[in-house]
PDB file of C-alpha atoms in Angstrom:
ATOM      1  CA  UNK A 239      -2.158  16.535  21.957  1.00 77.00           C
ATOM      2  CA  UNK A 240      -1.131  16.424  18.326  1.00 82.00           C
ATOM      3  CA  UNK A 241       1.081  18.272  16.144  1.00 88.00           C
ATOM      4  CA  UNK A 242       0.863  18.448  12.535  1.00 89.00           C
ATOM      5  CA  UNK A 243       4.013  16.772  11.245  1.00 95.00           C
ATOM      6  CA  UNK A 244       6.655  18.330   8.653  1.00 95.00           C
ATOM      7  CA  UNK A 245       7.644  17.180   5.905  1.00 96.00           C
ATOM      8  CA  UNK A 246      10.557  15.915   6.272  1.00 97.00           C
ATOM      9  CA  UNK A 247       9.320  13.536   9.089  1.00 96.00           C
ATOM     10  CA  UNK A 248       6.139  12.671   6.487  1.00 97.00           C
ATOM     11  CA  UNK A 249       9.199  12.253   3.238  1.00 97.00           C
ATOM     12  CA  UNK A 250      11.153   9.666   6.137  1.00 97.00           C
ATOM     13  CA  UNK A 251       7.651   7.821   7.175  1.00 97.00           C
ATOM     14  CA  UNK A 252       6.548   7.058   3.312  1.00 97.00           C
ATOM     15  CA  UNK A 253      10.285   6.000   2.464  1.00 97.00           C
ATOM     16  CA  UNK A 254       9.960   3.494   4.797  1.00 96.00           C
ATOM     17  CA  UNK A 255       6.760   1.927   3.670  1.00 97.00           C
ATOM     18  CA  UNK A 256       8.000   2.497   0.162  1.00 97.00           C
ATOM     19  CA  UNK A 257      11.046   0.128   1.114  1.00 96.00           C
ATOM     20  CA  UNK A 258       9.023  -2.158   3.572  1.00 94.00           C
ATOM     21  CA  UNK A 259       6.331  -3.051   1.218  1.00 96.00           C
ATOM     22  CA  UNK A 260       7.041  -1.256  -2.422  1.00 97.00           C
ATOM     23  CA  UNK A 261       4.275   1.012  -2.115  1.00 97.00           C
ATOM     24  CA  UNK A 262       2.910   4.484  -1.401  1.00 96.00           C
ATOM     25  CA  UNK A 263      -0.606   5.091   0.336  1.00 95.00           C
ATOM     26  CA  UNK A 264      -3.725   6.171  -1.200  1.00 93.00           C
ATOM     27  CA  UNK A 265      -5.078  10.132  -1.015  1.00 92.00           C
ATOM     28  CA  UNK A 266      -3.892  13.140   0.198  1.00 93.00           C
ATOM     29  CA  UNK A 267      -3.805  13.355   4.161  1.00 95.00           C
ATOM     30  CA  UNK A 268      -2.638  15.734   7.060  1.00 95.00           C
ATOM     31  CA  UNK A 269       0.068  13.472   9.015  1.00 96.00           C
ATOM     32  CA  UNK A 270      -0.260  14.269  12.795  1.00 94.00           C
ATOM     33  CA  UNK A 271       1.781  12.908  15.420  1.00 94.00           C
ATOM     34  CA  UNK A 272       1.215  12.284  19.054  1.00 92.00           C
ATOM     35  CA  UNK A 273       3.840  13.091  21.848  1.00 93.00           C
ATOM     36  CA  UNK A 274       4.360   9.115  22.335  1.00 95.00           C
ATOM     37  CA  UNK A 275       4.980   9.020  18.489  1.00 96.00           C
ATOM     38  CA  UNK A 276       1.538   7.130  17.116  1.00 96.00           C
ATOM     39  CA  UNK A 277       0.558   8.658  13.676  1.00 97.00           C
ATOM     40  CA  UNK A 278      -2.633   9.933  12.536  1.00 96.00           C
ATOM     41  CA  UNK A 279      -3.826  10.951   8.918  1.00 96.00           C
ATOM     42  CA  UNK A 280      -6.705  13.319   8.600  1.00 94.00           C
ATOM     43  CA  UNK A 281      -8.581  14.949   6.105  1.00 92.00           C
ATOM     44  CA  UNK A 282      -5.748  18.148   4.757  1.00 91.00           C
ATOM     45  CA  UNK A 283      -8.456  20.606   5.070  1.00 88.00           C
ATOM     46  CA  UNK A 284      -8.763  20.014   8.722  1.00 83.00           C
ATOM     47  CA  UNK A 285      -6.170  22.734   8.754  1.00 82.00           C
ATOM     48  CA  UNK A 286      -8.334  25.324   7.086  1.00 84.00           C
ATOM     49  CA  UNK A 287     -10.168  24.904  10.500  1.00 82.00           C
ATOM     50  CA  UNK A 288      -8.836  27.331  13.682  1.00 78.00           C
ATOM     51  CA  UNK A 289      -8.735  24.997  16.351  1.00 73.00           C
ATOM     52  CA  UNK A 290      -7.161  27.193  18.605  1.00 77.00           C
ATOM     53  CA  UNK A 291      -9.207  27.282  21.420  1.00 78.00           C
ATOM     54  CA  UNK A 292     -10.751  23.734  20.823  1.00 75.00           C
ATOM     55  CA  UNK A 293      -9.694  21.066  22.841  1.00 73.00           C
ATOM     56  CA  UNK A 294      -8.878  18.073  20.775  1.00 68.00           C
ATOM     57  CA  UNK A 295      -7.222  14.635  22.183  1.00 64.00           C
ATOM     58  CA  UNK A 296      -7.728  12.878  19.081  1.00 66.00           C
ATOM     59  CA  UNK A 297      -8.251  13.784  15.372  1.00 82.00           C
ATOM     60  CA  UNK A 298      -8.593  11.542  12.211  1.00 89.00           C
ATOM     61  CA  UNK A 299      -7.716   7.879  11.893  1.00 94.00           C
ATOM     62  CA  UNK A 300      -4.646   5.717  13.900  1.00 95.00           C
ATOM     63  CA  UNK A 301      -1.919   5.322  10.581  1.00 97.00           C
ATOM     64  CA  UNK A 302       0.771   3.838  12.574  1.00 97.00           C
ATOM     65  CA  UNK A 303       3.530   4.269  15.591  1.00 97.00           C
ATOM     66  CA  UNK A 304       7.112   5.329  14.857  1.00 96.00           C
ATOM     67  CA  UNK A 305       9.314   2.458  16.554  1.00 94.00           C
ATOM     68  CA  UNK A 306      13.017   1.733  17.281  1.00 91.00           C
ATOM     69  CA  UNK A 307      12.661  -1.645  14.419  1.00 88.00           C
ATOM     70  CA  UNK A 308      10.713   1.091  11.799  1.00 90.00           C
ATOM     71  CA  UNK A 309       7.361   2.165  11.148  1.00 95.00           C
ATOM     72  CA  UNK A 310       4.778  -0.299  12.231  1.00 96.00           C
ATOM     73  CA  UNK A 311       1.246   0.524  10.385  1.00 96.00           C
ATOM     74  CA  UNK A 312      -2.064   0.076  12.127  1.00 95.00           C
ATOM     75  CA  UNK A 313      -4.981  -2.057  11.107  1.00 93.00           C
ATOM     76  CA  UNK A 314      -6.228   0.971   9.193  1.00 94.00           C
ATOM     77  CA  UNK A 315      -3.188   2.023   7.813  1.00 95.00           C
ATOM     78  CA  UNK A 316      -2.398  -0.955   6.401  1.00 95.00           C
ATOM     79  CA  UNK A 317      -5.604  -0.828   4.832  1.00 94.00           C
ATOM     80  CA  UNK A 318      -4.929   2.264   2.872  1.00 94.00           C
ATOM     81  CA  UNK A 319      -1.702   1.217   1.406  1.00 95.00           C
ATOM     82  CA  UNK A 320      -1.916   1.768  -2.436  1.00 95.00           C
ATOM     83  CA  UNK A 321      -1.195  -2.037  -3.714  1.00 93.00           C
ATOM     84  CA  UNK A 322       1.646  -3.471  -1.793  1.00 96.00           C
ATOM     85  CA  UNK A 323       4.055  -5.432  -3.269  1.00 96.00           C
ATOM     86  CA  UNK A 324       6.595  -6.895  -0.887  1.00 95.00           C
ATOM     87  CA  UNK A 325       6.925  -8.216   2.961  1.00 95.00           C
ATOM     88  CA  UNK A 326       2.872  -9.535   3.021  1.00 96.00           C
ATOM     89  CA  UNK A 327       2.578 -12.462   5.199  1.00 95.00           C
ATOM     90  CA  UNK A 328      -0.859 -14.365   3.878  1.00 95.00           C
ATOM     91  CA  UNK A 329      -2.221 -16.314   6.549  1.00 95.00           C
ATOM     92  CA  UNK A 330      -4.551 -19.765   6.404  1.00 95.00           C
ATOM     93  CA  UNK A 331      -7.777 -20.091   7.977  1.00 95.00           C
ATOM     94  CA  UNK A 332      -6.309 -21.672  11.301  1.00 95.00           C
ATOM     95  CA  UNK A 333      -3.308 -18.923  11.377  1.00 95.00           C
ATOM     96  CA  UNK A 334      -6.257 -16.252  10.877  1.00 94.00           C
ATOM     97  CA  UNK A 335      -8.425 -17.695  14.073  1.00 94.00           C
ATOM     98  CA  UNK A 336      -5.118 -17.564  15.987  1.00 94.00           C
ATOM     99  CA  UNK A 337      -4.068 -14.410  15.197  1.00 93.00           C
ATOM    100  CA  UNK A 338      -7.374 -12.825  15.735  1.00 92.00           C
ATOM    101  CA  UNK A 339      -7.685 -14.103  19.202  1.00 92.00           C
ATOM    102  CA  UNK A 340      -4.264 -12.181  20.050  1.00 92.00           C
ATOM    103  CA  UNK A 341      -2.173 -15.036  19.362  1.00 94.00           C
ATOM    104  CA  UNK A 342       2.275 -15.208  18.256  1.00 96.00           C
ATOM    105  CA  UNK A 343       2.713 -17.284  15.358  1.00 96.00           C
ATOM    106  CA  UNK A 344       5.096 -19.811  14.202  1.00 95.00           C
ATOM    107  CA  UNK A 345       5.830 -19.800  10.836  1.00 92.00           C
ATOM    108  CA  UNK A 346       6.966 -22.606   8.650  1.00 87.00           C
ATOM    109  CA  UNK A 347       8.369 -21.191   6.357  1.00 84.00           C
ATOM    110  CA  UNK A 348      11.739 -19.225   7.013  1.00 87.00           C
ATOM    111  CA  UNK A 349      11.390 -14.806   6.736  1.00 84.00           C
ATOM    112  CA  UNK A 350      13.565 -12.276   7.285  1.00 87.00           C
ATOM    113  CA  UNK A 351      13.189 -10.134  10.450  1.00 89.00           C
ATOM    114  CA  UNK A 352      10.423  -7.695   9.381  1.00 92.00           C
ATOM    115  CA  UNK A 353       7.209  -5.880   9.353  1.00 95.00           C
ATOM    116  CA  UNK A 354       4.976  -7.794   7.850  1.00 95.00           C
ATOM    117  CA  UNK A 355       1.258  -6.389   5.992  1.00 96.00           C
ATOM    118  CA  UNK A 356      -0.932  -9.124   7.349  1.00 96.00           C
ATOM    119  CA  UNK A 357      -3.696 -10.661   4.887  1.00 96.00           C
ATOM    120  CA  UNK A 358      -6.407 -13.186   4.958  1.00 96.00           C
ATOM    121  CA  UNK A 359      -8.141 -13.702   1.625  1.00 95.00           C
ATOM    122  CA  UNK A 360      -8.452 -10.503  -0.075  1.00 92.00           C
ATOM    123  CA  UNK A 361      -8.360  -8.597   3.133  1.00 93.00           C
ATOM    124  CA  UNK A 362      -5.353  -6.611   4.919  1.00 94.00           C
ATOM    125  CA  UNK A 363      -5.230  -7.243   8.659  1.00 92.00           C
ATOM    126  CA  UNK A 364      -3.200  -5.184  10.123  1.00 92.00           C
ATOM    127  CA  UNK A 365       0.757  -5.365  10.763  1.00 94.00           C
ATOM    128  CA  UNK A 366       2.865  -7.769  12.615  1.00 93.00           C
ATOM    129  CA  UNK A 367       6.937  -8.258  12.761  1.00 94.00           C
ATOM    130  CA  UNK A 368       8.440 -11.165  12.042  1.00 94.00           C
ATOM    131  CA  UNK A 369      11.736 -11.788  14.926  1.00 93.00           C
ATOM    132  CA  UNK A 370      13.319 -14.982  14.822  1.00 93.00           C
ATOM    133  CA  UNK A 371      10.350 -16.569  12.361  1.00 93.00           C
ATOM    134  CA  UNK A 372       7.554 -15.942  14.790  1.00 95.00           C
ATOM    135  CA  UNK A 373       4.712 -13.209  13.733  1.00 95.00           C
ATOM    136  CA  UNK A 374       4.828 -11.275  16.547  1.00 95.00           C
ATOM    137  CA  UNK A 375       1.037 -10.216  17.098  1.00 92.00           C
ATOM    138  CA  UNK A 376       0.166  -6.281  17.424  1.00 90.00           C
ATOM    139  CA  UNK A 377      -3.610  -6.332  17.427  1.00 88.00           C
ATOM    140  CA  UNK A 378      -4.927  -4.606  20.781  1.00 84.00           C
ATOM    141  CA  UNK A 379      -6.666  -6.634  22.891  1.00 86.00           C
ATOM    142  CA  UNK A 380      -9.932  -4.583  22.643  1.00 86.00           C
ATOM    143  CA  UNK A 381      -9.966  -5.631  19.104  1.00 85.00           C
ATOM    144  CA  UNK A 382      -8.963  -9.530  19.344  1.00 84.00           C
ATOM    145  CA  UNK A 383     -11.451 -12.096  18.700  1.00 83.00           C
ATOM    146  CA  UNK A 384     -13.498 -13.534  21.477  1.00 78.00           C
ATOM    147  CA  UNK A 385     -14.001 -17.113  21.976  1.00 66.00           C
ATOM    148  CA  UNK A 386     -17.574 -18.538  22.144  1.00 61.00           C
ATOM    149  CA  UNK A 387     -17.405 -21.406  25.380  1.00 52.00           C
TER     150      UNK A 387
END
């Protein structure tokens, strides 16, 4: 079940991604949050709507899970970030195929122990967190790239 979240806990969540990545999100939204702490934005008129005796698991889109390192964004929440600045992690061709099929990365370059916005090309890819220079993957396996054998 989800709760619609106050603002204080919204004011703490957008701090963070203001000082992960220099940046605030794009829209309005309804923040919701689930009892094992995922986030979910949602259309704000969504509470014009009595939902009192509807039964609802789910509503709007997956923004991101509260965890003990910070707030890690999913794929679609790091897609609505409005033009992030800081802590992107811009992967080659070979690190995208890798990282797709569910894969850790080793970077070659040193980084400080992070959350990382993930982007290949001109697209953002999700989140990972960087621990001891190795991208630590968060893409769910029902989403990972298949190989082709």
């Amino acid at each position: 079940m989800l709760t619609i979240m106050r603002n204080k806990e919204i004011k703490k969540i957008l701090s963070e991604i203001k000082d992960q990545f220099d940046c605030g999100i794009k829209g309005e939204h309804l923040f919701l949050i689930s009892k094992n702490d995922k986030v979910y934005i949602a259309n704000p008129e969504l509470q014009e709507i009595n939902t009192e005796n509807l039964k609802i698991n789910n509503t709007g889109s997956y923004f991101g899970k509260i965890e003990r390192a910070g707030f890690r964004l999913s794929i679609e929440g790091s897609e609505i970030l409005d033009n992030p600045k800081k802590n992107i992690l811009e992967l080659t061709d070979e690190e995208f195929q890798a990282y797709m099929a569910g894969e850790n990365l080793m970077l070659d370059e040193k980084q400080e122990n992070a959350y990382k916005i993930i982007k290949y090309k001109k697209h953002f890819i999700g989140c990972g967190r960087v621990s001891n220079n190795v991208l630590l993957n968060y893409i769910p396996k029902a989403r990972r790239a298949k190989e082709n054998n």
